[in-house]
PDB file of N, CA and C in Angstrom:
ATOM      1  N   MET A 746     125.959 191.170  85.079  1.00  0.00           N
ATOM      2  CA  MET A 746     125.804 190.344  86.253  1.00  0.00           C
ATOM      3  C   MET A 746     124.370 190.437  86.748  1.00  0.00           C
ATOM      4  N   ALA A 747     123.722 189.302  86.911  1.00  0.00           N
ATOM      5  CA  ALA A 747     122.341 189.278  87.387  1.00  0.00           C
ATOM      6  C   ALA A 747     122.308 189.466  88.898  1.00  0.00           C
ATOM      7  N   ARG A 748     121.393 190.332  89.339  1.00  0.00           N
ATOM      8  CA  ARG A 748     121.129 190.552  90.760  1.00  0.00           C
ATOM      9  C   ARG A 748     119.632 190.701  90.903  1.00  0.00           C
ATOM     10  N   LEU A 749     119.020 189.754  91.559  1.00  0.00           N
ATOM     11  CA  LEU A 749     117.582 189.778  91.779  1.00  0.00           C
ATOM     12  C   LEU A 749     117.331 189.736  93.277  1.00  0.00           C
ATOM     13  N   GLU A 750     116.434 190.573  93.745  1.00  0.00           N
ATOM     14  CA  GLU A 750     116.174 190.677  95.176  1.00  0.00           C
ATOM     15  C   GLU A 750     114.702 190.440  95.457  1.00  0.00           C
ATOM     16  N   VAL A 751     114.438 189.760  96.558  1.00  0.00           N
ATOM     17  CA  VAL A 751     113.074 189.496  97.015  1.00  0.00           C
ATOM     18  C   VAL A 751     113.025 189.767  98.509  1.00  0.00           C
ATOM     19  N   ASP A 752     111.983 190.447  98.953  1.00  0.00           N
ATOM     20  CA  ASP A 752     111.725 190.617 100.379  1.00  0.00           C
ATOM     21  C   ASP A 752     110.443 189.868 100.697  1.00  0.00           C
ATOM     22  N   LEU A 753     110.452 189.147 101.805  1.00  0.00           N
ATOM     23  CA  LEU A 753     109.285 188.395 102.241  1.00  0.00           C
ATOM     24  C   LEU A 753     108.792 188.928 103.573  1.00  0.00           C
ATOM     25  N   ALA A 754     107.488 188.995 103.719  1.00  0.00           N
ATOM     26  CA  ALA A 754     106.872 189.268 105.011  1.00  0.00           C
ATOM     27  C   ALA A 754     106.541 187.907 105.615  1.00  0.00           C
ATOM     28  N   LEU A 755     107.004 187.677 106.830  1.00  0.00           N
ATOM     29  CA  LEU A 755     106.818 186.383 107.475  1.00  0.00           C
ATOM     30  C   LEU A 755     105.852 186.499 108.652  1.00  0.00           C
ATOM     31  N   THR A 756     104.924 185.575 108.734  1.00  0.00           N
ATOM     32  CA  THR A 756     104.113 185.479 109.940  1.00  0.00           C
ATOM     33  C   THR A 756     105.003 184.932 111.049  1.00  0.00           C
ATOM     34  N   ASP A 757     104.516 184.959 112.280  1.00  0.00           N
ATOM     35  CA  ASP A 757     105.314 184.424 113.386  1.00  0.00           C
ATOM     36  C   ASP A 757     105.649 182.955 113.153  1.00  0.00           C
ATOM     37  N   ALA A 758     104.676 182.186 112.672  1.00  0.00           N
ATOM     38  CA  ALA A 758     104.903 180.754 112.412  1.00  0.00           C
ATOM     39  C   ALA A 758     105.926 180.564 111.292  1.00  0.00           C
ATOM     40  N   ALA A 759     105.810 181.356 110.222  1.00  0.00           N
ATOM     41  CA  ALA A 759     106.749 181.248 109.106  1.00  0.00           C
ATOM     42  C   ALA A 759     108.156 181.650 109.551  1.00  0.00           C
ATOM     43  N   PHE A 760     108.250 182.640 110.423  1.00  0.00           N
ATOM     44  CA  PHE A 760     109.545 183.079 110.946  1.00  0.00           C
ATOM     45  C   PHE A 760     110.235 181.933 111.675  1.00  0.00           C
ATOM     46  N   VAL A 761     109.480 181.209 112.499  1.00  0.00           N
ATOM     47  CA  VAL A 761     110.019 180.077 113.255  1.00  0.00           C
ATOM     48  C   VAL A 761     110.374 178.922 112.318  1.00  0.00           C
ATOM     49  N   ASP A 762     109.540 178.682 111.298  1.00  0.00           N
ATOM     50  CA  ASP A 762     109.725 177.547 110.394  1.00  0.00           C
ATOM     51  C   ASP A 762     110.724 177.815 109.265  1.00  0.00           C
ATOM     52  N   PHE A 763     111.165 179.051 109.106  1.00  0.00           N
ATOM     53  CA  PHE A 763     111.990 179.402 107.954  1.00  0.00           C
ATOM     54  C   PHE A 763     113.286 178.593 107.849  1.00  0.00           C
ATOM     55  N   PRO A 764     114.046 178.393 108.924  1.00  0.00           N
ATOM     56  CA  PRO A 764     115.289 177.621 108.781  1.00  0.00           C
ATOM     57  C   PRO A 764     115.056 176.200 108.244  1.00  0.00           C
ATOM     58  N   LYS A 765     114.052 175.513 108.756  1.00  0.00           N
ATOM     59  CA  LYS A 765     113.766 174.163 108.262  1.00  0.00           C
ATOM     60  C   LYS A 765     113.308 174.216 106.806  1.00  0.00           C
ATOM     61  N   ALA A 766     112.467 175.192 106.471  1.00  0.00           N
ATOM     62  CA  ALA A 766     112.004 175.337 105.084  1.00  0.00           C
ATOM     63  C   ALA A 766     113.180 175.587 104.151  1.00  0.00           C
ATOM     64  N   LEU A 767     114.141 176.388 104.591  1.00  0.00           N
ATOM     65  CA  LEU A 767     115.305 176.686 103.758  1.00  0.00           C
ATOM     66  C   LEU A 767     116.131 175.417 103.513  1.00  0.00           C
ATOM     67  N   GLU A 768     116.233 174.569 104.505  1.00  0.00           N
ATOM     68  CA  GLU A 768     116.931 173.297 104.323  1.00  0.00           C
ATOM     69  C   GLU A 768     116.211 172.415 103.303  1.00  0.00           C
ATOM     70  N   GLN A 769     114.875 172.394 103.355  1.00  0.00           N
ATOM     71  CA  GLN A 769     114.093 171.623 102.393  1.00  0.00           C
ATOM     72  C   GLN A 769     114.251 172.192 100.987  1.00  0.00           C
ATOM     73  N   ILE A 770     114.258 173.500 100.876  1.00  0.00           N
ATOM     74  CA  ILE A 770     114.421 174.161  99.579  1.00  0.00           C
ATOM     75  C   ILE A 770     115.797 173.843  99.001  1.00  0.00           C
ATOM     76  N   ALA A 771     116.813 173.908  99.840  1.00  0.00           N
ATOM     77  CA  ALA A 771     118.177 173.593  99.382  1.00  0.00           C
ATOM     78  C   ALA A 771     118.230 172.187  98.804  1.00  0.00           C
ATOM     79  N   ALA A 772     117.591 171.251  99.452  1.00  0.00           N
ATOM     80  CA  ALA A 772     117.569 169.874  98.946  1.00  0.00           C
ATOM     81  C   ALA A 772     116.836 169.797  97.609  1.00  0.00           C
ATOM     82  N   GLU A 773     115.729 170.516  97.479  1.00  0.00           N
ATOM     83  CA  GLU A 773     114.933 170.498  96.246  1.00  0.00           C
ATOM     84  C   GLU A 773     115.690 171.064  95.047  1.00  0.00           C
ATOM     85  N   ILE A 774     116.455 172.143  95.275  1.00  0.00           N
ATOM     86  CA  ILE A 774     117.150 172.777  94.147  1.00  0.00           C
ATOM     87  C   ILE A 774     118.611 172.325  94.050  1.00  0.00           C
ATOM     88  N   LYS A 775     118.946 171.323  94.843  1.00  0.00           N
ATOM     89  CA  LYS A 775     120.313 170.762  94.835  1.00  0.00           C
ATOM     90  C   LYS A 775     121.362 171.848  95.094  1.00  0.00           C
ATOM     91  N   ALA A 776     121.109 172.606  96.153  1.00  0.00           N
ATOM     92  CA  ALA A 776     121.998 173.709  96.512  1.00  0.00           C
ATOM     93  C   ALA A 776     122.803 173.363  97.750  1.00  0.00           C
ATOM     94  N   GLU A 777     123.993 173.909  97.820  1.00  0.00           N
ATOM     95  CA  GLU A 777     124.798 173.833  99.030  1.00  0.00           C
ATOM     96  C   GLU A 777     124.275 174.908  99.976  1.00  0.00           C
ATOM     97  N   LEU A 778     123.909 174.524 101.186  1.00  0.00           N
ATOM     98  CA  LEU A 778     123.405 175.468 102.177  1.00  0.00           C
ATOM     99  C   LEU A 778     124.447 175.658 103.256  1.00  0.00           C
ATOM    100  N   CYS A 779     124.754 176.902 103.556  1.00  0.00           N
ATOM    101  CA  CYS A 779     125.724 177.231 104.598  1.00  0.00           C
ATOM    102  C   CYS A 779     125.093 178.286 105.513  1.00  0.00           C
ATOM    103  N   TRP A 780     124.896 177.916 106.768  1.00  0.00           N
ATOM    104  CA  TRP A 780     124.402 178.888 107.738  1.00  0.00           C
ATOM    105  C   TRP A 780     125.588 179.682 108.259  1.00  0.00           C
ATOM    106  N   LEU A 781     125.562 180.988 108.037  1.00  0.00           N
ATOM    107  CA  LEU A 781     126.635 181.854 108.501  1.00  0.00           C
ATOM    108  C   LEU A 781     126.469 182.173 109.980  1.00  0.00           C
ATOM    109  N   ASP A 782     125.226 182.288 110.421  1.00  0.00           N
ATOM    110  CA  ASP A 782     124.849 182.431 111.822  1.00  0.00           C
ATOM    111  C   ASP A 782     123.366 182.083 111.898  1.00  0.00           C
ATOM    112  N   LEU A 783     122.699 182.409 112.988  1.00  0.00           N
ATOM    113  CA  LEU A 783     121.297 182.004 113.146  1.00  0.00           C
ATOM    114  C   LEU A 783     120.335 182.704 112.193  1.00  0.00           C
ATOM    115  N   ARG A 784     120.742 183.821 111.608  1.00  0.00           N
ATOM    116  CA  ARG A 784     119.834 184.599 110.762  1.00  0.00           C
ATOM    117  C   ARG A 784     120.328 184.799 109.331  1.00  0.00           C
ATOM    118  N   ASN A 785     121.505 184.334 109.011  1.00  0.00           N
ATOM    119  CA  ASN A 785     122.066 184.541 107.679  1.00  0.00           C
ATOM    120  C   ASN A 785     122.546 183.218 107.097  1.00  0.00           C
ATOM    121  N   ALA A 786     122.196 183.020 105.836  1.00  0.00           N
ATOM    122  CA  ALA A 786     122.587 181.788 105.163  1.00  0.00           C
ATOM    123  C   ALA A 786     122.942 182.100 103.719  1.00  0.00           C
ATOM    124  N   SER A 787     123.689 181.198 103.126  1.00  0.00           N
ATOM    125  CA  SER A 787     123.958 181.309 101.698  1.00  0.00           C
ATOM    126  C   SER A 787     123.722 179.940 101.079  1.00  0.00           C
ATOM    127  N   LEU A 788     123.256 179.965  99.850  1.00  0.00           N
ATOM    128  CA  LEU A 788     123.055 178.759  99.067  1.00  0.00           C
ATOM    129  C   LEU A 788     123.752 178.971  97.738  1.00  0.00           C
ATOM    130  N   ALA A 789     124.224 177.901  97.146  1.00  0.00           N
ATOM    131  CA  ALA A 789     124.836 177.975  95.824  1.00  0.00           C
ATOM    132  C   ALA A 789     124.313 176.806  95.012  1.00  0.00           C
ATOM    133  N   THR A 790     123.879 177.106  93.790  1.00  0.00           N
ATOM    134  CA  THR A 790     123.348 176.076  92.904  1.00  0.00           C
ATOM    135  C   THR A 790     123.753 176.390  91.472  1.00  0.00           C
ATOM    136  N   LEU A 791     123.633 175.413  90.617  1.00  0.00           N
ATOM    137  CA  LEU A 791     123.909 175.613  89.198  1.00  0.00           C
ATOM    138  C   LEU A 791     122.584 175.815  88.471  1.00  0.00           C
ATOM    139  N   ALA A 792     122.592 176.698  87.482  1.00  0.00           N
ATOM    140  CA  ALA A 792     121.362 177.029  86.771  1.00  0.00           C
ATOM    141  C   ALA A 792     121.509 176.727  85.291  1.00  0.00           C
ATOM    142  N   GLY A 793     120.867 175.676  84.832  1.00  0.00           N
ATOM    143  CA  GLY A 793     120.790 175.396  83.404  1.00  0.00           C
ATOM    144  C   GLY A 793     122.054 174.887  82.755  1.00  0.00           C
ATOM    145  N   THR A 794     123.182 175.228  83.278  1.00  0.00           N
ATOM    146  CA  THR A 794     124.469 174.829  82.716  1.00  0.00           C
ATOM    147  C   THR A 794     125.464 174.678  83.852  1.00  0.00           C
ATOM    148  N   PRO A 795     126.388 173.752  83.737  1.00  0.00           N
ATOM    149  CA  PRO A 795     127.369 173.582  84.818  1.00  0.00           C
ATOM    150  C   PRO A 795     128.246 174.807  85.057  1.00  0.00           C
ATOM    151  N   LYS A 796     128.248 175.737  84.136  1.00  0.00           N
ATOM    152  CA  LYS A 796     129.113 176.913  84.271  1.00  0.00           C
ATOM    153  C   LYS A 796     128.430 178.099  84.948  1.00  0.00           C
ATOM    154  N   LEU A 797     127.099 178.057  85.108  1.00  0.00           N
ATOM    155  CA  LEU A 797     126.399 179.209  85.688  1.00  0.00           C
ATOM    156  C   LEU A 797     126.023 178.911  87.134  1.00  0.00           C
ATOM    157  N   ARG A 798     126.793 179.468  88.034  1.00  0.00           N
ATOM    158  CA  ARG A 798     126.558 179.305  89.472  1.00  0.00           C
ATOM    159  C   ARG A 798     125.707 180.471  89.957  1.00  0.00           C
ATOM    160  N   VAL A 799     124.651 180.151  90.667  1.00  0.00           N
ATOM    161  CA  VAL A 799     123.783 181.166  91.258  1.00  0.00           C
ATOM    162  C   VAL A 799     123.968 181.132  92.762  1.00  0.00           C
ATOM    163  N   GLU A 800     124.315 182.284  93.322  1.00  0.00           N
ATOM    164  CA  GLU A 800     124.446 182.424  94.766  1.00  0.00           C
ATOM    165  C   GLU A 800     123.161 183.036  95.301  1.00  0.00           C
ATOM    166  N   ILE A 801     122.683 182.480  96.391  1.00  0.00           N
ATOM    167  CA  ILE A 801     121.475 182.973  97.042  1.00  0.00           C
ATOM    168  C   ILE A 801     121.854 183.352  98.464  1.00  0.00           C
ATOM    169  N   LEU A 802     121.728 184.618  98.779  1.00  0.00           N
ATOM    170  CA  LEU A 802     122.047 185.117 100.118  1.00  0.00           C
ATOM    171  C   LEU A 802     120.738 185.412 100.843  1.00  0.00           C
ATOM    172  N   VAL A 803     120.624 184.915 102.061  1.00  0.00           N
ATOM    173  CA  VAL A 803     119.389 185.025 102.830  1.00  0.00           C
ATOM    174  C   VAL A 803     119.672 185.723 104.148  1.00  0.00           C
ATOM    175  N   GLU A 804     118.849 186.713 104.459  1.00  0.00           N
ATOM    176  CA  GLU A 804     118.951 187.402 105.746  1.00  0.00           C
ATOM    177  C   GLU A 804     117.572 187.405 106.386  1.00  0.00           C
ATOM    178  N   ILE A 805     117.468 186.751 107.536  1.00  0.00           N
ATOM    179  CA  ILE A 805     116.217 186.736 108.288  1.00  0.00           C
ATOM    180  C   ILE A 805     116.297 187.873 109.295  1.00  0.00           C
ATOM    181  N   ASN A 806     115.389 188.834 109.170  1.00  0.00           N
ATOM    182  CA  ASN A 806     115.413 190.017 110.015  1.00  0.00           C
ATOM    183  C   ASN A 806     114.515 189.830 111.236  1.00  0.00           C
ATOM    184  N   PRO A 807     114.876 190.420 112.372  1.00  0.00           N
ATOM    185  CA  PRO A 807     114.068 190.277 113.588  1.00  0.00           C
ATOM    186  C   PRO A 807     112.650 190.820 113.428  1.00  0.00           C
ATOM    187  N   ALA A 808     112.432 191.704 112.477  1.00  0.00           N
ATOM    188  CA  ALA A 808     111.108 192.301 112.280  1.00  0.00           C
ATOM    189  C   ALA A 808     110.207 191.412 111.433  1.00  0.00           C
ATOM    190  N   SER A 809     110.462 190.110 111.465  1.00  0.00           N
ATOM    191  CA  SER A 809     109.655 189.124 110.729  1.00  0.00           C
ATOM    192  C   SER A 809     109.642 189.373 109.226  1.00  0.00           C
ATOM    193  N   THR A 810     110.795 189.764 108.712  1.00  0.00           N
ATOM    194  CA  THR A 810     110.960 189.873 107.268  1.00  0.00           C
ATOM    195  C   THR A 810     112.198 189.076 106.876  1.00  0.00           C
ATOM    196  N   CYS A 811     112.283 188.789 105.606  1.00  0.00           N
ATOM    197  CA  CYS A 811     113.419 188.044 105.088  1.00  0.00           C
ATOM    198  C   CYS A 811     113.823 188.669 103.760  1.00  0.00           C
ATOM    199  N   SER A 812     115.097 188.943 103.609  1.00  0.00           N
ATOM    200  CA  SER A 812     115.629 189.474 102.356  1.00  0.00           C
ATOM    201  C   SER A 812     116.426 188.379 101.669  1.00  0.00           C
ATOM    202  N   ILE A 813     116.176 188.200 100.382  1.00  0.00           N
ATOM    203  CA  ILE A 813     116.870 187.187  99.595  1.00  0.00           C
ATOM    204  C   ILE A 813     117.461 187.863  98.367  1.00  0.00           C
ATOM    205  N   LEU A 814     118.736 187.637  98.131  1.00  0.00           N
ATOM    206  CA  LEU A 814     119.435 188.194  96.976  1.00  0.00           C
ATOM    207  C   LEU A 814     120.001 187.049  96.157  1.00  0.00           C
ATOM    208  N   LEU A 815     119.666 187.010  94.871  1.00  0.00           N
ATOM    209  CA  LEU A 815     120.242 186.037  93.950  1.00  0.00           C
ATOM    210  C   LEU A 815     121.240 186.759  93.079  1.00  0.00           C
ATOM    211  N   LYS A 816     122.450 186.176  92.926  1.00  0.00           N
ATOM    212  CA  LYS A 816     123.497 186.757  92.099  1.00  0.00           C
ATOM    213  C   LYS A 816     124.067 185.679  91.190  1.00  0.00           C
ATOM    214  N   SER A 817     124.376 186.080  89.969  1.00  0.00           N
ATOM    215  CA  SER A 817     125.065 185.180  89.046  1.00  0.00           C
ATOM    216  C   SER A 817     125.828 186.027  88.030  1.00  0.00           C
ATOM    217  N   SER A 818     126.626 185.362  87.210  1.00  0.00           N
ATOM    218  CA  SER A 818     127.380 186.071  86.180  1.00  0.00           C
ATOM    219  C   SER A 818     126.563 186.247  84.897  1.00  0.00           C
ATOM    220  N   GLU A 819     125.325 185.784  84.894  1.00  0.00           N
ATOM    221  CA  GLU A 819     124.469 185.911  83.708  1.00  0.00           C
ATOM    222  C   GLU A 819     124.123 187.371  83.462  1.00  0.00           C
ATOM    223  N   GLY A 820     124.151 187.771  82.209  1.00  0.00           N
ATOM    224  CA  GLY A 820     123.853 189.154  81.853  1.00  0.00           C
ATOM    225  C   GLY A 820     122.391 189.512  82.028  1.00  0.00           C
ATOM    226  N   MET A 821     122.132 190.736  82.475  1.00  0.00           N
ATOM    227  CA  MET A 821     120.760 191.213  82.657  1.00  0.00           C
ATOM    228  C   MET A 821     120.168 191.767  81.363  1.00  0.00           C
ATOM    229  N   GLY A 822     120.998 191.923  80.324  1.00  0.00           N
ATOM    230  CA  GLY A 822     120.509 192.478  79.067  1.00  0.00           C
ATOM    231  C   GLY A 822     119.383 191.679  78.451  1.00  0.00           C
ATOM    232  N   ASN A 823     119.423 190.375  78.613  1.00  0.00           N
ATOM    233  CA  ASN A 823     118.358 189.528  78.069  1.00  0.00           C
ATOM    234  C   ASN A 823     117.396 189.074  79.156  1.00  0.00           C
ATOM    235  N   GLY A 824     117.462 189.697  80.321  1.00  0.00           N
ATOM    236  CA  GLY A 824     116.552 189.372  81.405  1.00  0.00           C
ATOM    237  C   GLY A 824     117.027 188.254  82.314  1.00  0.00           C
ATOM    238  N   ALA A 825     118.240 187.775  82.105  1.00  0.00           N
ATOM    239  CA  ALA A 825     118.832 186.712  82.933  1.00  0.00           C
ATOM    240  C   ALA A 825     117.858 185.546  83.120  1.00  0.00           C
ATOM    241  N   PRO A 826     117.473 184.872  82.032  1.00  0.00           N
ATOM    242  CA  PRO A 826     116.439 183.844  82.130  1.00  0.00           C
ATOM    243  C   PRO A 826     116.793 182.660  83.039  1.00  0.00           C
ATOM    244  N   LEU A 827     118.043 182.258  83.086  1.00  0.00           N
ATOM    245  CA  LEU A 827     118.404 181.118  83.927  1.00  0.00           C
ATOM    246  C   LEU A 827     118.364 181.486  85.411  1.00  0.00           C
ATOM    247  N   THR A 828     118.866 182.650  85.741  1.00  0.00           N
ATOM    248  CA  THR A 828     118.836 183.116  87.125  1.00  0.00           C
ATOM    249  C   THR A 828     117.395 183.393  87.546  1.00  0.00           C
ATOM    250  N   THR A 829     116.617 183.963  86.647  1.00  0.00           N
ATOM    251  CA  THR A 829     115.206 184.227  86.932  1.00  0.00           C
ATOM    252  C   THR A 829     114.446 182.922  87.148  1.00  0.00           C
ATOM    253  N   ALA A 830     114.805 181.875  86.412  1.00  0.00           N
ATOM    254  CA  ALA A 830     114.168 180.565  86.602  1.00  0.00           C
ATOM    255  C   ALA A 830     114.470 180.016  87.996  1.00  0.00           C
ATOM    256  N   VAL A 831     115.686 180.234  88.489  1.00  0.00           N
ATOM    257  CA  VAL A 831     116.020 179.813  89.854  1.00  0.00           C
ATOM    258  C   VAL A 831     115.160 180.587  90.843  1.00  0.00           C
ATOM    259  N   LEU A 832     114.998 181.893  90.614  1.00  0.00           N
ATOM    260  CA  LEU A 832     114.151 182.706  91.481  1.00  0.00           C
ATOM    261  C   LEU A 832     112.708 182.198  91.464  1.00  0.00           C
ATOM    262  N   GLN A 833     112.182 181.911  90.284  1.00  0.00           N
ATOM    263  CA  GLN A 833     110.803 181.417  90.178  1.00  0.00           C
ATOM    264  C   GLN A 833     110.643 180.119  90.964  1.00  0.00           C
ATOM    265  N   ARG A 834     111.601 179.204  90.816  1.00  0.00           N
ATOM    266  CA  ARG A 834     111.533 177.928  91.538  1.00  0.00           C
ATOM    267  C   ARG A 834     111.638 178.165  93.040  1.00  0.00           C
ATOM    268  N   LEU A 835     112.501 179.066  93.450  1.00  0.00           N
ATOM    269  CA  LEU A 835     112.648 179.394  94.858  1.00  0.00           C
ATOM    270  C   LEU A 835     111.332 179.918  95.425  1.00  0.00           C
ATOM    271  N   LEU A 836     110.668 180.807  94.689  1.00  0.00           N
ATOM    272  CA  LEU A 836     109.394 181.349  95.150  1.00  0.00           C
ATOM    273  C   LEU A 836     108.313 180.270  95.214  1.00  0.00           C
ATOM    274  N   GLU A 837     108.298 179.359  94.247  1.00  0.00           N
ATOM    275  CA  GLU A 837     107.342 178.242  94.290  1.00  0.00           C
ATOM    276  C   GLU A 837     107.552 177.400  95.540  1.00  0.00           C
ATOM    277  N   LEU A 838     108.804 177.100  95.834  1.00  0.00           N
ATOM    278  CA  LEU A 838     109.110 176.278  97.003  1.00  0.00           C
ATOM    279  C   LEU A 838     108.803 177.011  98.300  1.00  0.00           C
ATOM    280  N   LEU A 839     109.049 178.307  98.337  1.00  0.00           N
ATOM    281  CA  LEU A 839     108.686 179.080  99.528  1.00  0.00           C
ATOM    282  C   LEU A 839     107.178 179.037  99.754  1.00  0.00           C
ATOM    283  N   ARG A 840     106.397 179.154  98.674  1.00  0.00           N
ATOM    284  CA  ARG A 840     104.937 179.067  98.811  1.00  0.00           C
ATOM    285  C   ARG A 840     104.516 177.675  99.296  1.00  0.00           C
ATOM    286  N   GLN A 841     105.244 176.658  98.867  1.00  0.00           N
ATOM    287  CA  GLN A 841     104.933 175.287  99.276  1.00  0.00           C
ATOM    288  C   GLN A 841     105.269 175.048 100.747  1.00  0.00           C
ATOM    289  N   PHE A 842     106.471 175.437 101.171  1.00  0.00           N
ATOM    290  CA  PHE A 842     106.927 175.145 102.523  1.00  0.00           C
ATOM    291  C   PHE A 842     106.549 176.215 103.545  1.00  0.00           C
ATOM    292  N   LEU A 843     106.285 177.437 103.092  1.00  0.00           N
ATOM    293  CA  LEU A 843     105.876 178.536 103.971  1.00  0.00           C
ATOM    294  C   LEU A 843     104.700 179.278 103.339  1.00  0.00           C
ATOM    295  N   PRO A 844     103.529 178.660 103.294  1.00  0.00           N
ATOM    296  CA  PRO A 844     102.414 179.278 102.584  1.00  0.00           C
ATOM    297  C   PRO A 844     101.984 180.645 103.132  1.00  0.00           C
ATOM    298  N   ALA A 845     102.314 180.924 104.391  1.00  0.00           N
ATOM    299  CA  ALA A 845     101.915 182.209 104.970  1.00  0.00           C
ATOM    300  C   ALA A 845     102.886 183.340 104.645  1.00  0.00           C
ATOM    301  N   ALA A 846     104.049 183.023 104.093  1.00  0.00           N
ATOM    302  CA  ALA A 846     105.007 184.071 103.724  1.00  0.00           C
ATOM    303  C   ALA A 846     104.506 184.785 102.470  1.00  0.00           C
ATOM    304  N   ALA A 847     104.660 186.096 102.438  1.00  0.00           N
ATOM    305  CA  ALA A 847     104.172 186.882 101.305  1.00  0.00           C
ATOM    306  C   ALA A 847     105.296 187.744 100.737  1.00  0.00           C
ATOM    307  N   VAL A 848     105.409 187.766  99.422  1.00  0.00           N
ATOM    308  CA  VAL A 848     106.407 188.606  98.759  1.00  0.00           C
ATOM    309  C   VAL A 848     105.985 190.060  98.915  1.00  0.00           C
ATOM    310  N   SER A 849     106.873 190.885  99.461  1.00  0.00           N
ATOM    311  CA  SER A 849     106.559 192.308  99.627  1.00  0.00           C
ATOM    312  C   SER A 849     107.350 193.185  98.655  1.00  0.00           C
ATOM    313  N   TYR A 850     108.400 192.639  98.047  1.00  0.00           N
ATOM    314  CA  TYR A 850     109.197 193.387  97.075  1.00  0.00           C
ATOM    315  C   TYR A 850     109.915 192.374  96.204  1.00  0.00           C
ATOM    316  N   ARG A 851     109.987 192.699  94.908  1.00  0.00           N
ATOM    317  CA  ARG A 851     110.712 191.830  93.986  1.00  0.00           C
ATOM    318  C   ARG A 851     111.357 192.706  92.929  1.00  0.00           C
ATOM    319  N   SER A 852     112.688 192.730  92.874  1.00  0.00           N
ATOM    320  CA  SER A 852     113.413 193.685  92.051  1.00  0.00           C
ATOM    321  C   SER A 852     113.146 193.538  90.565  1.00  0.00           C
ATOM    322  N   ASP A 853     112.976 192.327  90.066  1.00  0.00           N
ATOM    323  CA  ASP A 853     112.803 192.171  88.627  1.00  0.00           C
ATOM    324  C   ASP A 853     111.396 192.529  88.171  1.00  0.00           C
ATOM    325  N   GLN A 854     110.472 192.732  89.101  1.00  0.00           N
ATOM    326  CA  GLN A 854     109.134 193.186  88.732  1.00  0.00           C
ATOM    327  C   GLN A 854     108.906 194.646  89.082  1.00  0.00           C
ATOM    328  N   ASP A 855     109.593 195.116  90.121  1.00  0.00           N
ATOM    329  CA  ASP A 855     109.333 196.438  90.646  1.00  0.00           C
ATOM    330  C   ASP A 855     110.381 197.479  90.278  1.00  0.00           C
ATOM    331  N   GLY A 856     111.318 197.122  89.437  1.00  0.00           N
ATOM    332  CA  GLY A 856     112.348 198.081  89.057  1.00  0.00           C
ATOM    333  C   GLY A 856     113.696 197.672  89.616  1.00  0.00           C
ATOM    334  N   PRO A 857     114.643 198.578  89.590  1.00  0.00           N
ATOM    335  CA  PRO A 857     116.008 198.241  90.022  1.00  0.00           C
ATOM    336  C   PRO A 857     116.078 197.981  91.512  1.00  0.00           C
ATOM    337  N   ILE A 858     117.122 197.305  91.906  1.00  0.00           N
ATOM    338  CA  ILE A 858     117.337 197.022  93.323  1.00  0.00           C
ATOM    339  C   ILE A 858     117.546 198.331  94.069  1.00  0.00           C
ATOM    340  N   ARG A 859     116.886 198.430  95.214  1.00  0.00           N
ATOM    341  CA  ARG A 859     117.018 199.635  96.047  1.00  0.00           C
ATOM    342  C   ARG A 859     118.436 199.747  96.581  1.00  0.00           C
ATOM    343  N   LYS A 860     118.923 200.942  96.688  1.00  0.00           N
ATOM    344  CA  LYS A 860     120.277 201.182  97.212  1.00  0.00           C
ATOM    345  C   LYS A 860     120.183 201.612  98.664  1.00  0.00           C
TER     346      LYS A 860
END
């Protein structure tokens, strides 16, 4: 099971703009966006094949950070290329819609997900 995590550092402006940016990103990647409350959202999209669903869980923290977790049933043994491609596209779109947001942690580059 693929699990990829990203933490973002948000400027004050990016923190305010994040909900709208997330809606734009959902439209770009053809994802279903569901706001669970004002700071938590989930997105679901298909990656490369109609059978591979990628869930994206988003938590906007009051300390101007954002945690994003991508999960899918794709195996990590081969590096989960389809799920990783969704992550890459997500990061590209975040840079486009929130240029001031900066990646502070990324599980697939920095080692296993922190417990």
